[in-house]
CSV table of C-alpha atoms in Angstrom, one decimal:
chain,number,residue,atom,x,y,z
A,1,MET,CA,-49.1,51.5,67.0
A,2,LYS,CA,-46.0,50.9,69.5
A,3,THR,CA,-47.3,46.7,68.5
A,4,ARG,CA,-47.0,47.1,64.7
A,5,MET,CA,-43.3,49.0,64.9
A,6,ASN,CA,-42.4,46.1,67.4
A,7,LYS,CA,-43.6,43.6,64.6
A,8,THR,CA,-41.6,45.7,62.2
A,9,LYS,CA,-38.4,45.1,64.3
A,10,LEU,CA,-39.0,41.6,64.6
A,11,MET,CA,-38.9,41.2,61.1
A,12,LEU,CA,-35.6,43.2,60.5
A,13,LEU,CA,-34.2,40.9,63.0
A,14,ALA,CA,-35.3,37.5,61.6
A,15,VAL,CA,-34.2,38.4,58.2
A,16,THR,CA,-30.6,40.1,59.5
A,17,ALA,CA,-30.2,36.5,61.5
A,18,ALA,CA,-30.9,34.5,58.2
A,19,THR,CA,-28.6,36.7,56.0
A,20,LEU,CA,-25.8,35.8,58.7
A,21,THR,CA,-26.9,32.2,58.8
A,22,LEU,CA,-26.4,31.5,55.0
A,23,THR,CA,-23.4,33.9,54.7
A,24,SER,CA,-22.4,31.6,57.7
A,25,CYS,CA,-23.3,28.7,55.8
A,26,GLY,CA,-21.8,30.0,52.2
A,27,SER,CA,-18.3,31.0,53.9
A,28,LYS,CA,-18.3,27.3,55.2
A,29,GLU,CA,-19.4,25.6,51.9
A,30,LYS,CA,-16.9,27.6,49.8
A,31,GLN,CA,-13.9,26.4,52.4
A,32,GLU,CA,-15.1,23.2,52.0
A,33,ARG,CA,-15.3,22.7,48.2
A,34,THR,CA,-12.2,25.1,47.0
A,35,PRO,CA,-9.8,22.0,47.7
A,36,GLU,CA,-11.9,19.8,45.3
A,37,HIS,CA,-12.5,22.8,42.7
A,38,THR,CA,-8.4,22.5,42.3
A,39,ILE,CA,-6.6,20.6,39.6
A,40,THR,CA,-2.9,19.7,39.2
A,41,ALA,CA,-2.4,20.0,35.4
A,42,LYS,CA,0.1,20.1,32.8
A,43,VAL,CA,-0.1,23.6,31.1
A,44,ALA,CA,1.1,24.6,27.7
A,45,THR,CA,0.8,27.8,26.0
A,46,ALA,CA,0.0,27.6,22.4
A,47,GLN,CA,2.7,28.7,19.8
A,48,GLU,CA,2.0,30.0,15.9
A,49,THR,CA,5.1,28.5,14.5
A,50,ASN,CA,6.6,27.8,10.7
A,51,TYR,CA,5.8,24.5,9.8
A,52,PRO,CA,5.8,22.4,6.8
A,53,VAL,CA,3.2,22.1,4.7
A,54,GLN,CA,1.9,18.8,4.2
A,55,TYR,CA,-0.8,16.8,1.9
A,56,SER,CA,-2.2,13.8,2.4
A,57,PHE,CA,-3.3,11.3,-0.4
A,58,SER,CA,-5.0,7.9,0.0
A,59,GLY,CA,-3.9,4.8,-1.9
A,60,LYS,CA,-3.3,1.2,-1.9
A,61,LEU,CA,0.1,-1.2,-1.0
A,62,GLN,CA,1.1,-3.7,-3.8
A,63,ALA,CA,4.3,-5.8,-4.0
A,64,ASP,CA,6.1,-4.0,-6.7
A,65,LYS,CA,6.3,-7.4,-8.7
A,66,GLN,CA,3.3,-9.0,-9.3
A,67,SER,CA,2.5,-12.3,-11.9
A,68,ASN,CA,-0.2,-14.0,-13.2
A,69,LEU,CA,1.3,-17.3,-14.1
A,70,SER,CA,-0.9,-19.4,-17.1
A,71,THR,CA,-0.4,-22.0,-19.7
A,72,ARG,CA,-0.3,-21.7,-23.5
A,73,VAL,CA,-1.6,-25.0,-23.8
A,74,MET,CA,-4.8,-26.6,-23.2
A,75,GLY,CA,-5.1,-29.7,-21.0
A,76,GLN,CA,-5.7,-30.8,-17.6
A,77,VAL,CA,-4.3,-30.0,-14.7
A,78,GLN,CA,-2.5,-33.5,-13.3
A,79,LYS,CA,-1.0,-32.0,-10.3
A,80,VAL,CA,-0.9,-28.6,-8.2
A,81,TYR,CA,2.2,-28.2,-5.2
A,82,VAL,CA,1.3,-25.0,-3.8
A,83,LYS,CA,-1.4,-22.9,-2.2
A,84,PRO,CA,-1.7,-19.3,-0.8
A,85,GLY,CA,0.6,-18.2,1.3
A,86,GLN,CA,3.4,-20.5,0.5
A,87,LYS,CA,6.9,-19.1,-0.2
A,88,VAL,CA,8.5,-20.3,-3.0
A,89,ASN,CA,12.0,-19.9,-5.0
A,90,ALA,CA,12.6,-19.3,-8.4
A,91,GLY,CA,12.4,-22.2,-10.8
A,92,ASP,CA,10.2,-24.0,-8.3
A,93,LEU,CA,7.5,-26.4,-10.2
A,94,LEU,CA,3.9,-25.2,-9.6
A,95,ILE,CA,1.4,-26.8,-11.5
A,96,GLN,CA,2.1,-29.7,-14.1
A,97,ILE,CA,-0.6,-30.2,-16.8
A,98,ARG,CA,-1.0,-33.5,-18.2
A,99,ASN,CA,1.5,-33.7,-21.3
A,100,GLN,CA,1.3,-37.4,-22.5
A,101,ASP,CA,-0.1,-36.0,-25.9
A,102,ILE,CA,2.6,-33.5,-26.6
A,103,LEU,CA,5.0,-36.3,-25.6
A,104,ALA,CA,3.6,-38.6,-28.1
A,105,LYS,CA,4.3,-35.8,-31.2
A,106,LYS,CA,7.7,-35.2,-29.3
A,107,ALA,CA,8.1,-39.0,-30.3
A,108,GLN,CA,6.8,-38.2,-33.8
A,109,VAL,CA,9.0,-35.7,-34.1
A,110,GLU,CA,12.6,-37.1,-33.0
A,111,ALA,CA,11.2,-39.8,-35.3
A,112,SER,CA,11.1,-37.3,-38.7
A,113,LYS,CA,14.2,-35.6,-37.6
A,114,VAL,CA,16.5,-38.5,-37.4
A,115,GLU,CA,14.6,-39.8,-41.4
A,116,ALA,CA,15.5,-35.8,-42.1
A,117,THR,CA,19.4,-36.2,-40.8
A,118,THR,CA,20.3,-39.2,-42.5
A,119,ALA,CA,18.4,-37.8,-45.5
A,120,TYR,CA,20.3,-34.3,-45.6
A,121,GLU,CA,23.8,-36.0,-44.7
A,122,SER,CA,23.2,-38.4,-47.7
A,123,ALA,CA,22.4,-35.9,-50.4
A,124,GLU,CA,25.6,-33.6,-49.0
A,125,LYS,CA,28.0,-36.5,-49.5
A,126,ASP,CA,26.2,-36.9,-52.8
A,127,LEU,CA,26.6,-33.0,-54.3
A,128,LYS,CA,30.1,-33.2,-53.0
A,129,ARG,CA,31.0,-36.2,-55.3
A,130,TYR,CA,29.4,-34.8,-58.0
A,131,GLU,CA,30.9,-31.3,-57.6
A,132,ALA,CA,34.1,-33.3,-58.2
A,133,LEU,CA,32.9,-35.5,-60.9
A,134,TYR,CA,32.0,-32.3,-62.4
A,135,LYS,CA,34.9,-30.4,-62.5
A,136,ASN,CA,36.6,-33.7,-64.2
A,137,ASN,CA,34.0,-33.2,-66.6
A,138,SER,CA,32.4,-36.8,-65.3
A,139,ALA,CA,29.0,-35.4,-64.7
A,140,SER,CA,26.7,-33.7,-66.7
A,141,ASP,CA,25.1,-30.4,-65.8
A,142,LYS,CA,21.5,-32.0,-65.3
A,143,GLU,CA,22.9,-34.3,-62.8
A,144,MET,CA,24.8,-31.6,-60.9
A,145,ASP,CA,21.3,-29.7,-60.7
A,146,ASP,CA,19.4,-32.7,-59.3
A,147,MET,CA,22.2,-33.3,-56.8
A,148,ARG,CA,21.5,-29.6,-56.2
A,149,THR,CA,17.8,-30.1,-55.9
A,150,ARG,CA,18.1,-32.8,-54.3
A,151,TYR,CA,20.5,-31.2,-51.1
A,152,GLN,CA,18.6,-27.9,-51.0
A,153,MET,CA,15.3,-30.4,-50.2
A,154,SER,CA,16.6,-32.2,-47.6
A,155,LYS,CA,18.4,-29.2,-46.0
A,156,ALA,CA,14.6,-27.6,-46.0
A,157,ARG,CA,13.3,-30.5,-44.6
A,158,LEU,CA,15.7,-31.0,-41.8
A,159,ASP,CA,15.2,-27.3,-40.7
A,160,ALA,CA,11.7,-27.7,-40.8
A,161,VAL,CA,12.0,-31.0,-38.4
A,162,ASN,CA,14.2,-28.9,-36.1
A,163,GLN,CA,11.4,-26.1,-36.3
A,164,MET,CA,9.3,-28.5,-35.1
A,165,GLU,CA,10.9,-30.2,-32.3
A,166,GLN,CA,11.7,-26.3,-31.6
A,167,GLU,CA,7.6,-25.9,-30.9
A,168,VAL,CA,7.2,-29.2,-29.2
A,169,GLU,CA,9.7,-28.6,-26.5
A,170,GLU,CA,7.9,-25.2,-26.0
A,171,SER,CA,4.9,-26.4,-25.7
A,172,LEU,CA,6.3,-29.1,-23.3
A,173,ARG,CA,7.9,-26.8,-21.4
A,174,TYR,CA,4.6,-24.9,-20.5
A,175,THR,CA,2.7,-28.0,-19.5
A,176,GLY,CA,5.2,-27.5,-15.7
A,177,ILE,CA,4.5,-23.8,-14.6
A,178,ARG,CA,7.3,-22.9,-12.3
A,179,ALA,CA,7.8,-20.0,-10.6
A,180,PRO,CA,9.5,-16.9,-12.6
A,181,TYR,CA,10.7,-15.7,-9.5
A,182,SER,CA,11.3,-16.3,-5.8
A,183,GLY,CA,8.0,-15.3,-4.1
A,184,VAL,CA,5.0,-16.1,-2.3
A,185,ILE,CA,1.7,-17.6,-3.8
A,186,THR,CA,-1.2,-15.0,-3.4
A,187,GLY,CA,-3.9,-17.1,-5.5
A,188,LYS,CA,-5.0,-20.2,-6.6
A,189,PHE,CA,-7.4,-20.3,-9.3
A,190,VAL,CA,-7.7,-24.2,-10.4
A,191,GLN,CA,-7.9,-27.4,-8.8
A,192,GLU,CA,-6.8,-30.6,-9.5
A,193,GLY,CA,-8.3,-32.4,-12.4
A,194,ASP,CA,-10.0,-28.5,-13.9
A,195,MET,CA,-8.8,-28.5,-17.5
A,196,ALA,CA,-6.4,-25.6,-18.7
A,197,ASN,CA,-7.0,-23.1,-21.5
A,198,PRO,CA,-4.2,-21.1,-23.1
A,199,GLY,CA,-4.4,-17.7,-21.1
A,200,MET,CA,-6.6,-18.8,-18.5
A,201,PRO,CA,-4.9,-17.1,-15.1
A,202,LEU,CA,-3.7,-20.4,-12.7
A,203,LEU,CA,-1.9,-19.1,-10.4
A,204,SER,CA,-1.0,-15.4,-8.8
A,205,ILE,CA,2.4,-14.8,-7.1
A,206,GLU,CA,4.2,-11.6,-5.7
A,207,SER,CA,7.9,-10.5,-4.3
A,208,PRO,CA,7.7,-9.0,-1.3
A,209,SER,CA,11.2,-7.8,-1.9
A,210,GLN,CA,10.0,-4.5,-2.7
A,211,TRP,CA,6.7,-2.5,-1.9
A,212,LYS,CA,4.8,-0.2,-3.7
A,213,VAL,CA,1.8,2.7,-3.1
A,214,TYR,CA,-0.2,3.7,-5.9
A,215,ALA,CA,-1.9,6.8,-4.4
A,216,ARG,CA,-4.8,9.0,-6.0
A,217,ILE,CA,-3.9,12.7,-6.0
A,218,PRO,CA,-6.8,15.1,-7.0
A,219,GLU,CA,-6.5,17.2,-9.7
A,220,SER,CA,-6.2,20.3,-7.3
A,221,ASP,CA,-2.5,18.8,-6.1
A,222,ILE,CA,-1.0,17.4,-8.9
A,223,ALA,CA,1.0,20.0,-9.9
A,224,ARG,CA,2.5,19.8,-6.6
A,225,LEU,CA,3.8,16.6,-6.5
A,226,GLU,CA,7.0,15.6,-8.7
A,227,LEU,CA,9.2,12.7,-9.7
A,228,ASN,CA,11.5,12.0,-7.2
A,229,ALA,CA,10.1,13.6,-4.3
A,230,PRO,CA,10.6,12.2,-0.8
A,231,VAL,CA,7.0,11.2,0.9
A,232,ASN,CA,6.1,9.4,4.5
A,233,VAL,CA,3.8,6.4,4.1
A,234,GLN,CA,1.5,5.7,7.3
A,235,PHE,CA,-0.8,2.7,7.0
A,236,THR,CA,-4.3,2.4,8.5
A,237,SER,CA,-3.8,-1.0,10.2
A,238,ILE,CA,-0.7,-0.6,11.3
A,239,ALA,CA,-0.5,1.9,14.2
A,240,GLY,CA,2.9,4.3,14.7
A,241,LEU,CA,4.3,2.5,11.4
A,242,GLU,CA,6.0,5.0,9.2
A,243,VAL,CA,7.7,4.2,6.0
A,244,GLN,CA,9.5,6.9,3.7
A,245,GLY,CA,9.6,6.8,0.0
A,246,THR,CA,10.1,8.1,-3.0
A,247,VAL,CA,7.6,9.2,-6.2
A,248,SER,CA,8.5,7.0,-8.8
A,249,GLU,CA,5.7,7.4,-11.2
A,250,ILE,CA,3.1,9.9,-12.3
A,251,ASN,CA,0.4,9.3,-14.5
A,252,PRO,CA,-0.3,12.7,-16.3
A,253,SER,CA,-4.1,11.2,-17.7
A,254,SER,CA,-6.9,11.0,-15.1
A,255,THR,CA,-9.1,9.5,-17.8
A,256,ASN,CA,-9.4,6.0,-16.6
A,257,THR,CA,-8.9,6.7,-13.0
A,258,GLY,CA,-12.1,8.6,-12.3
A,259,SER,CA,-11.0,12.3,-12.5
A,260,GLN,CA,-7.8,11.8,-10.7
A,261,PHE,CA,-4.5,11.2,-11.1
A,262,GLU,CA,-2.4,8.0,-10.4
A,263,ALA,CA,1.0,8.3,-8.7
A,264,LYS,CA,3.5,5.4,-7.9
A,265,VAL,CA,5.7,5.4,-4.6
A,266,LEU,CA,8.4,3.0,-4.1
A,267,LEU,CA,9.1,2.0,-0.2
A,268,ASN,CA,12.2,2.0,1.3
A,269,THR,CA,11.2,-0.7,3.5
A,270,SER,CA,13.5,-2.5,6.5
A,271,GLY,CA,13.3,-6.1,7.1
A,272,ALA,CA,11.5,-5.6,10.1
A,273,ASP,CA,9.0,-3.5,8.4
A,274,ALA,CA,8.3,-5.2,5.5
A,275,LYS,CA,7.0,-8.3,7.8
A,276,GLN,CA,4.1,-6.0,8.7
A,277,LEU,CA,3.5,-5.0,5.3
A,278,TYR,CA,0.4,-7.0,3.1
A,279,SER,CA,-0.6,-6.6,-0.4
A,280,GLY,CA,-3.9,-4.4,-0.4
A,281,MET,CA,-3.3,-2.7,3.1
A,282,PHE,CA,-5.2,0.9,2.8
A,283,ALA,CA,-2.1,4.0,3.1
A,284,THR,CA,-1.8,7.4,3.6
A,285,VAL,CA,1.2,9.2,1.7
A,286,ASN,CA,2.2,12.5,3.3
A,287,TYR,CA,4.4,15.0,1.1
A,288,GLU,CA,5.3,18.4,2.6
A,289,GLU,CA,5.6,21.3,-0.1
A,290,GLY,CA,6.8,25.0,1.8
A,291,THR,CA,5.8,26.4,5.2
A,292,GLN,CA,3.2,28.7,7.1
A,293,PRO,CA,2.7,29.8,10.1
A,294,MET,CA,0.6,27.6,12.0
A,295,ILE,CA,-0.7,26.0,15.8
A,296,LEU,CA,-0.1,22.5,16.4
A,297,ILE,CA,-0.9,20.8,19.6
A,298,PRO,CA,-1.0,17.3,20.7
A,299,LYS,CA,-3.9,15.1,19.8
A,300,SER,CA,-4.1,14.0,23.0
A,301,SER,CA,-5.2,17.3,24.7
A,302,LEU,CA,-8.4,17.5,22.7
A,303,VAL,CA,-11.7,16.6,24.3
A,304,THR,CA,-14.5,14.9,22.1
A,305,ARG,CA,-18.3,15.0,22.7
A,306,GLY,CA,-19.9,13.7,19.5
A,307,GLN,CA,-19.4,15.9,16.2
A,308,LEU,CA,-17.6,18.5,18.5
A,309,VAL,CA,-14.0,18.7,19.6
A,310,GLY,CA,-12.3,21.3,21.9
A,311,LEU,CA,-10.0,21.7,24.6
A,312,TYR,CA,-9.5,23.1,28.2
A,313,THR,CA,-8.3,27.1,28.1
A,314,VAL,CA,-6.5,28.1,31.4
A,315,SER,CA,-8.0,31.7,32.1
A,316,GLN,CA,-6.9,34.9,33.0
A,317,ALA,CA,-7.8,34.1,36.2
A,318,GLY,CA,-6.2,30.6,36.6
A,319,THR,CA,-9.4,28.3,36.0
A,320,SER,CA,-10.1,25.6,33.3
A,321,LEU,CA,-12.8,26.8,30.8
A,322,LEU,CA,-13.9,23.9,27.6
A,323,ARG,CA,-13.5,25.6,24.3
A,324,TRP,CA,-14.7,24.5,21.0
A,325,VAL,CA,-11.8,24.2,18.5
A,326,ARG,CA,-11.9,23.3,14.7
A,327,THR,CA,-9.0,21.2,13.8
A,328,GLY,CA,-7.1,20.8,10.2
A,329,LYS,CA,-4.3,18.4,8.8
A,330,SER,CA,-2.5,15.9,11.6
A,331,TYR,CA,1.4,15.6,11.7
A,332,GLY,CA,2.0,12.5,13.4
A,333,ASP,CA,0.6,12.8,17.1
A,334,SER,CA,-0.2,16.5,16.6
A,335,ILE,CA,-3.0,18.3,15.1
A,336,GLU,CA,-3.8,21.8,13.6
A,337,ILE,CA,-5.8,24.3,15.1
A,338,LEU,CA,-8.0,26.2,12.5
A,339,SER,CA,-9.9,28.3,15.1
A,340,GLY,CA,-10.6,28.0,18.7
A,341,LEU,CA,-7.0,28.7,20.0
A,342,SER,CA,-4.9,32.0,19.6
A,343,ASP,CA,-1.2,32.0,19.9
A,344,GLY,CA,0.0,33.0,23.3
A,345,GLU,CA,-3.3,30.9,24.9
A,346,LYS,CA,-2.5,28.8,27.6
A,347,TYR,CA,-4.4,25.0,27.4
A,348,ILE,CA,-4.0,22.4,29.2
A,349,LEU,CA,-2.2,19.0,27.8
A,350,SER,CA,-2.8,16.5,30.9
A,351,SER,CA,-4.3,16.4,34.7
A,352,ASP,CA,-4.5,14.4,37.5
A,353,GLY,CA,-8.3,14.5,37.7
A,354,LYS,CA,-11.1,14.9,35.9
A,355,LEU,CA,-11.3,18.7,34.0
A,356,PHE,CA,-14.5,20.9,34.0
A,357,ASP,CA,-15.3,24.0,33.5
A,358,GLY,CA,-14.2,26.5,36.5
A,359,ALA,CA,-11.6,24.6,38.0
A,360,LEU,CA,-8.6,26.0,39.6
A,361,VAL,CA,-5.6,25.3,37.7
A,362,VAL,CA,-2.4,24.7,39.0
A,363,ASN,CA,0.5,23.8,36.9
A,364,LYS,CA,2.6,20.8,37.6
């Protein structure tokens, strides 16, 4: 009996000693780990504020002035003076089409014009002379009628030759393709030696002095957009560039645009901005209408894990806690939080160390 009691006491003493040892070690470990669990961070408070409601539409950038250059005559391309990307001035010769046939026809017309002019001038003089004779009863009615007929025929002949001359000059003008305005060559569709046909595009040119964006508007938002409404435009390939613009056209039909309406936005670009823009760039047109309460936070405070988006909040105990949120529209460097963060809650903007759940947060 006594031996059993002694064993029991020994067991109790061993358990007590082990407990004291673990408690001592735990306290020591806690004291050693506490500094590692403390993180200095910049903390902000979520505030629900009335912000302008923004609607965003995708679009494509184009120069406001674009042209495909072609000819009205058939002929062989004799010389191409430009290449894509080359700047040209209004009136510069871009393509020369072989024009020997037209020059030969022009020479024939000029010879015919000399002959017709001589005949007309002779008929005009004879008519005036016979008119004088007719007044003095020295010419018969038939002779007078013959002179008038001759004069009218020679005049009609001269008019026809003059018309032919204009047609030849017009054809000759289209053998030399010139720049209709100052701009940049954006496409070359023929080579020297190719046969040019009437209406066939030879070159494309655009003027980068004015830019526009063609935006596609869903039918749910078309009623919100108004003519002359101010908008701002951002570009996928140019981070940080935001250009102001004005809605200049709204197509009221979506029949040919895949059930989406097309709007034209003219951009107010400065010289520095315009140098960064190129036709075909993808753009986002942002339009503001009215206000509504929302919570906006900096995008830099978000944490992404795969398809999940979250941020670190600060609990009432002052520790960090990762919370998943649902985001909405972007507003520059900020983003709307639809759920997961409430008004008045604290969250971490940035920290001096790596964030994790349970870290004690010390505000900067």
